[in-house]
XYZ file of C-alpha atoms in Angstrom:
578
model
C 177.846 -109.922 60.746
C 178.561 -109.606 57.105
C 177.502 -106.591 55.156
C 175.384 -106.830 52.097
C 177.182 -106.390 48.792
C 175.161 -104.761 46.040
C 176.968 -106.897 43.461
C 176.834 -110.082 45.516
C 175.308 -113.151 43.927
C 172.320 -114.395 45.934
C 172.054 -118.109 45.439
C 169.039 -120.336 45.887
C 168.410 -122.468 48.932
C 169.652 -125.646 47.276
C 172.958 -124.086 46.272
C 173.363 -122.646 49.736
C 172.717 -125.972 51.398
C 175.517 -127.521 49.326
C 177.818 -124.651 50.266
C 176.987 -125.103 53.938
C 177.865 -128.787 53.759
C 181.135 -127.908 52.046
C 181.995 -125.433 54.755
C 181.297 -127.985 57.462
C 183.304 -130.712 55.781
C 186.276 -128.720 54.566
C 186.543 -126.468 57.586
C 186.435 -129.303 60.066
C 188.778 -131.581 58.122
C 191.325 -129.103 56.769
C 191.609 -126.308 59.333
C 195.379 -126.167 60.027
C 196.316 -126.362 63.664
C 192.763 -127.100 64.786
C 192.360 -130.350 66.699
C 189.001 -132.073 66.120
C 186.817 -128.979 66.309
C 183.929 -131.045 64.942
C 181.288 -130.282 62.389
C 178.831 -128.327 64.472
C 176.852 -125.529 62.934
C 176.547 -122.091 64.443
C 173.199 -123.105 65.885
C 174.438 -126.107 67.853
C 178.021 -125.111 68.617
C 178.987 -125.562 72.258
C 179.960 -122.183 73.724
C 183.533 -121.800 74.876
C 183.722 -121.018 78.621
C 186.053 -118.147 77.855
C 183.736 -116.725 75.249
C 180.528 -117.109 77.161
C 182.023 -115.610 80.282
C 182.263 -112.176 78.730
C 180.102 -110.186 76.368
C 179.135 -113.242 74.277
C 181.038 -112.097 71.195
C 182.354 -108.977 69.513
C 179.751 -109.345 66.801
C 176.766 -110.613 68.762
C 177.202 -113.854 66.797
C 175.884 -112.139 63.664
C 175.995 -113.906 60.269
C 179.251 -114.061 58.336
C 180.542 -114.988 54.876
C 181.247 -118.706 54.493
C 183.290 -118.748 51.275
C 186.358 -120.982 51.634
C 189.788 -120.018 50.313
C 190.906 -121.760 47.120
C 192.774 -125.027 47.505
C 195.575 -123.915 45.200
C 198.449 -121.766 46.389
C 197.888 -118.035 46.787
C 201.325 -117.459 45.212
C 201.189 -118.807 41.626
C 204.375 -120.245 40.178
C 206.244 -118.022 37.661
C 206.074 -120.936 35.224
C 202.308 -120.732 35.055
C 202.650 -118.876 31.804
C 200.071 -116.704 30.017
C 196.415 -117.249 30.605
C 193.809 -116.450 33.225
C 195.124 -115.554 36.660
C 194.652 -118.525 39.013
C 191.907 -117.954 41.532
C 194.376 -118.362 44.387
C 196.260 -115.233 43.355
C 193.022 -113.304 42.979
C 191.620 -114.369 46.321
C 194.919 -113.566 48.071
C 194.794 -109.933 46.953
C 193.902 -107.522 49.757
C 192.940 -103.898 49.003
C 195.827 -101.534 49.740
C 194.252 -99.396 52.458
C 192.712 -102.394 54.210
C 196.019 -104.274 54.148
C 197.805 -101.204 55.517
C 195.289 -101.013 58.384
C 195.898 -104.647 59.352
C 199.677 -104.211 59.336
C 199.537 -100.969 61.328
C 197.329 -102.668 63.917
C 199.804 -105.529 64.218
C 202.662 -103.036 64.732
C 200.709 -101.129 67.393
C 199.905 -104.316 69.306
C 203.528 -105.446 69.042
C 204.435 -102.346 71.065
C 201.493 -102.217 73.508
C 200.915 -105.957 74.044
C 204.022 -107.808 72.821
C 203.034 -111.008 74.624
C 199.923 -111.333 72.452
C 201.871 -112.124 69.246
C 199.031 -110.907 67.017
C 199.630 -111.673 63.303
C 198.079 -109.228 60.847
C 196.965 -112.259 58.811
C 194.475 -113.063 61.606
C 192.899 -109.628 61.186
C 192.818 -110.228 57.430
C 191.123 -113.599 57.938
C 188.451 -112.101 60.192
C 188.044 -109.103 57.882
C 187.509 -111.444 54.952
C 184.870 -113.494 56.774
C 183.136 -110.468 58.280
C 182.924 -108.067 55.365
C 184.949 -109.332 52.409
C 187.775 -106.893 53.330
C 185.430 -103.907 53.611
C 183.488 -104.870 50.476
C 186.594 -105.360 48.384
C 188.245 -102.215 49.731
C 185.498 -99.698 49.050
C 187.022 -97.173 51.433
C 188.185 -93.566 51.299
C 191.820 -92.523 51.611
C 191.562 -92.301 55.416
C 190.104 -95.807 55.639
C 186.410 -94.980 56.122
C 183.976 -97.206 54.229
C 182.248 -95.398 51.367
C 178.929 -96.519 52.836
C 178.273 -98.049 56.255
C 178.508 -101.821 56.562
C 175.696 -103.206 58.707
C 174.654 -106.705 59.621
C 170.986 -107.631 60.068
C 169.159 -106.271 63.078
C 169.509 -108.627 66.032
C 165.813 -108.895 66.822
C 165.678 -112.570 67.760
C 164.070 -113.503 64.420
C 166.638 -115.998 63.181
C 169.397 -114.155 65.010
C 170.374 -113.276 68.547
C 168.102 -110.838 70.374
C 170.045 -107.722 71.354
C 167.925 -104.659 71.933
C 169.328 -101.223 71.131
C 172.276 -100.178 73.339
C 173.475 -97.030 71.543
C 170.232 -95.227 70.679
C 171.112 -95.816 67.038
C 174.352 -93.822 67.228
C 176.432 -96.425 65.354
C 173.905 -98.524 63.454
C 171.072 -96.028 62.886
C 168.690 -98.437 64.612
C 167.041 -97.327 67.854
C 165.173 -100.603 68.344
C 167.775 -103.335 67.966
C 171.537 -103.525 67.634
C 173.275 -104.372 64.367
C 176.904 -105.304 63.760
C 178.761 -102.316 62.322
C 181.756 -101.721 60.069
C 184.370 -103.841 58.285
C 185.118 -105.836 61.466
C 181.413 -106.044 62.457
C 181.380 -104.892 66.078
C 178.030 -104.639 67.824
C 177.557 -101.185 69.401
C 177.742 -102.403 73.013
C 181.154 -103.954 72.349
C 182.439 -100.999 70.340
C 181.525 -98.719 73.250
C 184.482 -100.110 75.215
C 186.613 -101.817 72.583
C 186.677 -98.955 70.041
C 190.078 -97.446 69.175
C 191.406 -94.526 67.127
C 193.665 -96.255 64.636
C 194.246 -93.418 62.166
C 194.921 -90.634 64.660
C 192.001 -88.391 63.694
C 190.720 -88.158 67.265
C 187.636 -90.331 66.589
C 186.740 -93.970 67.200
C 184.709 -94.902 64.155
C 183.648 -98.555 63.634
C 183.238 -97.757 59.911
C 186.926 -96.819 59.618
C 189.115 -99.795 58.807
C 192.112 -98.414 60.756
C 189.985 -97.892 63.875
C 188.196 -101.215 63.463
C 191.373 -103.241 62.828
C 193.096 -101.787 65.895
C 189.988 -102.414 68.018
C 189.818 -106.003 66.759
C 193.485 -106.475 67.624
C 192.962 -105.248 71.185
C 189.828 -107.368 71.502
C 191.704 -110.498 70.424
C 194.622 -109.693 72.735
C 192.629 -109.245 75.933
C 192.703 -111.722 78.838
C 196.497 -111.989 78.387
C 195.952 -114.382 75.477
C 199.052 -115.424 73.525
C 197.899 -115.954 69.944
C 200.978 -118.010 69.123
C 199.416 -120.664 71.379
C 196.701 -122.611 69.555
C 194.444 -122.887 72.587
C 194.527 -119.126 73.198
C 194.066 -118.477 69.485
C 190.951 -120.682 69.486
C 189.561 -118.853 72.517
C 190.179 -115.453 70.945
C 188.483 -116.374 67.643
C 185.528 -117.980 69.429
C 185.138 -114.825 71.505
C 184.712 -112.904 68.256
C 181.897 -115.180 67.072
C 181.060 -118.139 69.272
C 180.737 -120.784 66.570
C 183.012 -123.732 65.818
C 182.264 -123.363 62.104
C 183.383 -119.741 62.348
C 186.585 -120.790 64.127
C 187.420 -123.362 61.465
C 186.687 -120.939 58.635
C 188.841 -118.150 60.091
C 191.662 -120.641 60.634
C 191.437 -121.669 56.963
C 191.768 -118.053 55.802
C 194.528 -117.359 58.329
C 196.659 -120.191 57.006
C 195.839 -119.201 53.431
C 197.029 -115.618 53.950
C 200.130 -116.843 55.757
C 201.168 -118.646 52.558
C 201.286 -115.360 50.686
C 199.271 -112.314 49.752
C 199.647 -109.124 47.791
C 198.220 -105.650 47.557
C 195.495 -104.755 45.070
C 193.954 -101.322 44.412
C 191.147 -100.221 46.704
C 187.744 -101.252 45.420
C 189.029 -104.171 43.334
C 189.047 -106.949 45.939
C 187.009 -110.116 45.390
C 183.583 -110.267 47.013
C 182.191 -113.307 48.848
C 179.040 -115.072 47.659
C 177.721 -117.114 50.559
C 176.510 -116.183 54.026
C 175.957 -118.298 57.120
C 172.307 -117.158 57.340
C 171.404 -118.074 53.752
C 169.527 -121.275 54.524
C 166.217 -122.546 53.272
C 163.446 -120.200 54.331
C 165.794 -117.486 55.506
C 164.464 -113.998 55.104
C 166.281 -111.470 52.897
C 169.182 -109.852 54.684
C 169.284 -106.111 55.277
C 171.151 -103.782 53.017
C 173.368 -100.888 53.992
C 172.985 -98.265 55.153
C 169.888 -98.543 57.321
C 167.455 -95.765 57.931
C 168.056 -94.141 61.336
C 165.270 -94.837 63.783
C 163.485 -97.143 61.366
C 163.996 -100.188 63.519
C 166.207 -101.955 60.966
C 167.461 -101.894 57.430
C 165.475 -102.053 54.248
C 165.412 -105.408 52.456
C 167.949 -105.787 49.698
C 166.176 -105.713 46.317
C 166.088 -109.080 44.590
C 168.346 -109.373 41.525
C 166.652 -109.162 38.147
C 165.908 -112.655 36.783
C 167.394 -111.782 33.420
C 170.608 -110.407 34.903
C 173.534 -112.837 34.560
C 175.283 -113.964 37.697
C 178.947 -113.458 38.564
C 181.448 -115.614 36.624
C 181.375 -119.213 37.813
C 178.386 -118.635 40.065
C 175.474 -119.693 37.820
C 172.446 -117.535 37.492
C 170.745 -115.550 40.167
C 167.354 -116.544 41.518
C 165.178 -114.065 43.359
C 164.380 -115.080 46.921
C 160.693 -115.453 47.712
C 159.290 -112.583 49.636
C 156.914 -112.836 52.569
C 153.445 -111.380 51.782
C 152.763 -108.173 53.693
C 150.782 -108.612 56.875
C 147.149 -107.631 56.899
C 146.583 -104.097 58.222
C 144.452 -105.632 60.973
C 147.222 -107.929 62.128
C 148.817 -106.472 65.270
C 152.616 -106.225 65.226
C 154.370 -109.145 66.829
C 155.604 -108.472 70.342
C 159.262 -109.447 70.795
C 159.684 -112.153 73.434
C 160.810 -110.929 76.835
C 164.482 -111.451 77.526
C 166.199 -111.957 80.892
C 167.463 -108.392 80.573
C 163.862 -107.123 80.459
C 163.205 -108.607 83.900
C 166.107 -106.924 85.718
C 164.836 -104.383 88.253
C 168.020 -103.564 90.162
C 171.591 -104.593 90.896
C 172.874 -105.760 94.283
C 176.370 -106.280 95.631
C 177.134 -110.010 95.789
C 179.646 -110.053 98.635
C 182.451 -107.904 97.294
C 185.194 -107.549 99.905
C 187.299 -104.507 100.734
C 189.020 -103.337 97.556
C 192.505 -102.106 98.459
C 195.837 -102.468 96.705
C 199.184 -100.742 96.684
C 200.454 -98.836 93.675
C 201.332 -101.219 90.845
C 199.790 -104.299 92.474
C 196.773 -106.376 91.479
C 193.769 -106.241 93.780
C 193.214 -109.534 95.574
C 189.434 -109.065 95.809
C 187.101 -108.854 92.809
C 183.807 -107.057 92.321
C 180.719 -109.282 92.346
C 177.313 -107.968 91.255
C 173.949 -109.748 91.204
C 171.101 -108.894 88.845
C 167.680 -109.238 90.462
C 164.021 -108.885 89.585
C 161.739 -106.572 91.549
C 160.932 -109.504 93.801
C 164.614 -110.118 94.481
C 164.950 -113.181 92.268
C 168.323 -113.692 90.573
C 168.461 -113.194 86.802
C 170.903 -115.304 84.771
C 172.342 -114.601 81.309
C 172.323 -110.817 81.695
C 175.294 -108.759 80.563
C 176.772 -106.527 83.263
C 179.178 -103.819 82.183
C 181.863 -102.763 84.688
C 183.347 -99.342 83.917
C 186.243 -97.639 85.715
C 185.306 -93.961 85.891
C 187.176 -90.824 86.900
C 190.772 -89.657 86.621
C 192.756 -92.798 87.356
C 195.271 -95.078 85.690
C 193.918 -98.148 87.457
C 192.599 -100.695 84.945
C 191.421 -104.253 84.856
C 194.281 -106.750 84.622
C 193.848 -106.991 80.835
C 194.647 -103.271 80.532
C 191.090 -102.207 79.698
C 188.887 -99.801 81.644
C 185.636 -101.547 80.677
C 184.650 -105.197 80.980
C 181.340 -106.891 80.182
C 180.502 -110.134 81.970
C 177.400 -112.332 81.748
C 175.648 -113.303 84.970
C 175.798 -116.982 85.928
C 172.942 -119.222 87.025
C 172.941 -117.419 90.403
C 172.558 -114.056 88.681
C 176.099 -113.052 89.643
C 178.688 -111.418 87.395
C 182.267 -111.265 88.670
C 184.411 -108.517 87.169
C 188.025 -109.159 86.145
C 190.610 -108.346 88.792
C 191.649 -104.712 89.074
C 195.243 -103.633 88.493
C 196.328 -100.593 90.493
C 198.089 -97.821 88.565
C 200.508 -95.207 89.870
C 197.877 -92.731 91.048
C 196.806 -93.152 94.650
C 193.362 -92.537 96.117
C 189.847 -93.741 95.481
C 188.775 -95.435 92.246
C 185.116 -95.829 91.255
C 183.936 -98.880 89.336
C 180.366 -98.660 88.075
C 178.253 -101.724 87.292
C 175.383 -101.284 84.805
C 173.040 -103.568 82.891
C 173.704 -103.712 79.159
C 170.525 -103.043 77.198
C 168.372 -101.839 80.100
C 168.137 -98.568 81.998
C 168.327 -99.329 85.696
C 170.321 -97.570 88.397
C 174.002 -98.416 88.304
C 175.898 -99.739 91.297
C 179.144 -97.980 92.288
C 182.057 -99.664 94.022
C 185.004 -97.812 95.576
C 188.499 -99.231 95.362
C 191.477 -97.622 97.083
C 195.011 -97.416 95.759
C 197.597 -96.767 98.467
C 201.260 -95.858 98.344
C 203.743 -98.683 98.175
C 204.424 -99.860 101.720
C 207.057 -101.727 103.716
C 206.644 -103.518 107.027
C 210.329 -104.138 107.735
C 213.654 -102.292 107.299
C 217.167 -103.606 107.850
C 220.696 -102.359 107.240
C 222.514 -104.104 104.436
C 225.841 -103.947 106.302
C 227.111 -104.028 109.876
C 230.173 -101.764 109.673
C 230.329 -99.279 112.621
C 229.186 -95.756 111.783
C 231.789 -93.559 113.426
C 233.305 -90.162 112.741
C 235.616 -87.627 114.341
C 234.340 -84.130 115.186
C 234.191 -81.950 112.082
C 234.770 -84.934 109.752
C 232.627 -87.165 107.557
C 231.445 -90.702 108.096
C 233.391 -93.215 106.041
C 230.366 -95.480 105.437
C 226.988 -94.504 104.009
C 223.818 -95.878 105.511
C 221.988 -98.338 103.226
C 218.750 -100.110 104.155
C 216.543 -102.724 102.521
C 212.730 -102.543 102.686
C 210.453 -105.576 102.549
C 206.715 -106.193 102.715
C 205.571 -109.568 103.986
C 209.039 -110.866 103.232
C 209.086 -109.674 99.612
C 211.109 -106.794 98.211
C 209.281 -103.489 98.699
C 210.272 -101.381 95.723
C 209.204 -97.793 95.132
C 208.321 -97.239 98.775
C 208.357 -93.637 100.050
C 210.731 -93.046 102.968
C 212.047 -90.296 105.274
C 215.279 -90.079 107.265
C 215.688 -87.902 110.378
C 218.535 -87.392 112.854
C 216.391 -87.427 116.020
C 217.072 -86.100 119.524
C 216.440 -89.395 121.310
C 214.525 -92.668 121.154
C 211.684 -90.974 123.019
C 211.854 -87.677 121.127
C 211.589 -88.136 117.318
C 212.011 -84.432 116.543
C 215.033 -83.405 114.509
C 218.223 -82.788 116.431
C 219.900 -79.387 116.279
C 223.426 -80.697 116.777
C 225.546 -83.674 115.922
C 225.668 -85.495 112.544
C 223.950 -83.975 109.521
C 223.380 -84.301 105.789
C 224.126 -81.557 103.280
C 221.628 -79.979 100.864
C 222.422 -78.867 97.324
C 223.937 -75.653 98.666
C 226.139 -77.460 101.149
C 224.089 -76.391 104.169
C 223.436 -78.758 107.058
C 220.054 -80.557 107.086
C 218.946 -83.214 109.530
C 215.705 -84.373 107.839
C 215.361 -85.895 104.363
C 211.935 -86.437 102.754
C 210.722 -87.732 99.399
C 213.094 -90.714 99.373
C 212.132 -93.952 97.615
C 213.460 -97.476 97.591
C 214.782 -98.753 94.259
C 213.690 -101.801 92.278
C 215.542 -104.055 94.727
C 213.964 -102.379 97.753
C 217.241 -100.632 98.599
C 217.676 -97.076 99.870
C 221.168 -95.603 100.143
C 221.305 -92.354 102.116
C 223.639 -89.472 101.248
C 226.906 -88.993 103.100
C 226.789 -87.953 106.743
C 228.983 -85.303 108.321
C 229.730 -84.380 111.951
C 229.951 -81.041 113.702
C 232.136 -80.514 116.767
C 229.717 -82.256 119.159
C 230.826 -85.658 120.369
C 228.649 -88.473 121.607
C 226.175 -91.118 120.393
C 223.411 -89.998 118.054
C 220.404 -91.647 116.430
C 219.298 -91.747 112.781
C 215.721 -92.942 112.217
C 214.515 -94.173 108.787
C 210.755 -94.646 108.324
C 208.639 -95.762 105.363
C 205.059 -95.676 104.162
C 203.402 -98.560 105.930
C 204.958 -97.954 109.324
C 208.323 -99.669 109.052
C 211.096 -97.909 111.021
C 214.772 -98.495 111.678
C 216.955 -96.625 114.191
C 220.707 -96.555 113.572
C 223.404 -95.462 116.050
C 226.049 -92.943 114.975
C 229.159 -92.243 117.056
C 231.195 -89.039 116.995
C 234.410 -89.263 119.024
C 237.854 -87.714 119.014
C 240.525 -89.779 117.411
C 242.525 -91.832 119.834
C 246.137 -90.655 120.274
C 248.784 -93.273 120.602
C 250.955 -93.223 123.778
C 254.633 -92.301 123.243
C 256.961 -95.242 123.395
C 259.156 -95.347 126.549
C 262.670 -94.025 126.041
C 265.505 -96.429 126.246
C 267.248 -96.695 129.636
C 270.733 -95.190 129.833
C 273.547 -97.584 129.421
C 275.445 -98.522 132.440
């Protein structure tokens, strides 16, 4: 996932092997807050269930930079005195624009997803491991990298096999996907995770503001709380599903938490070592790649007589593979499970209905099948909510990518109904293969109540031409729970058998003081309560009925009495005295 730095020292296989051992030992033994993550390499790391249940990783598990932070403090003591700047202070410097992007992303997530508790230092740690803070801050004033940052093409040759999903729109490669930008998103992940972090109306993976905000949202999905170590581990593993990667990011996170400072753009330190630089590894691609060329051009080997970077020894050119004979046919990439998918089938999805603001109880299940109807496992299914709706998945996103299980079934996250009612379309498609999508319809209904009751039992009486002393208040419930935000109507009806509005007896008043006997557009409050306006009486006496009804069919009929005031009998006069 790391980009190629033109100035980067390319070390020999022996040096790299030592570095890899150091990463394994130091990362596993010193990662703060990490409990026995082990010393597995990226190749043999056990996938996290949370990570493998989604899109695999944000980066497609591309390579990354393995340089460890210095052991000394990033904040040198004032008593250090004159002399060379300690490496800790140098390594802790983050280019100004890049640092600003991380902090702005943290602030945005604090507002939109406060329960995530995203620290900007986590973005800095991932940015360091992914791209060396955008190649030491080689960005323009608006945060766009001066040249695109691309990882190697994911063609299955030493890397994951991910065929092109964006027609080369982001990575310039119409054959295979490549990780893109300072936070190294693969195109299929950026398609749904991309954000506009600098407010220019575009979602550009090569812009550090956009990429940092997208990374923040990616790490905050699934309702993860990053102040909890278990959730933090899951989030980092979902970015690149490797225990070594987790340990390394944790090391940089804790290092940046101890202190950092701003340095001018373009002056940040550049990493030396990559996770794919092992014995026999092919040269990594440079940036940018040539659009439609099926990958990036090999990085030119450093000149043997050119000195290496300070402290890094000398550079040694990597051996190159002899060109294939013109008669040798090009190698055919191995078929992937995705290549065998012929169609999608519903896998027993139930009726998708929920009231406004509620979570859907049923989830969408889709099965990937071959032409013969055989289930296909390990295929990525993308679920996209389309159309004009504010319904989302429960993590707040409108797109989710889930890998099929051993039965070929992918189960989408639960849907969360918004405030707009009506039908919602969720489309299931295969990532990396053009087959007909499968549409599901979910329905969002108005908030409903199945029971209404008065909150008091005081008699509702009035004298002709007067006003009722007590207002009618009712409480709405649905399956015993408070039914808030439920639409309701109130009508003074003619009789129990005739629900039309009465033309005499009690009435409400409109804004102009005129008598009205039907009220519409009422809603229960957060406690499920609905308090009706004052009632008045005309000169007609008798017993009258007020009917309150709600969305969902709940009704309540209340009796109102209009009667003349009782007059007290005169007291008998005293008998005359004898």
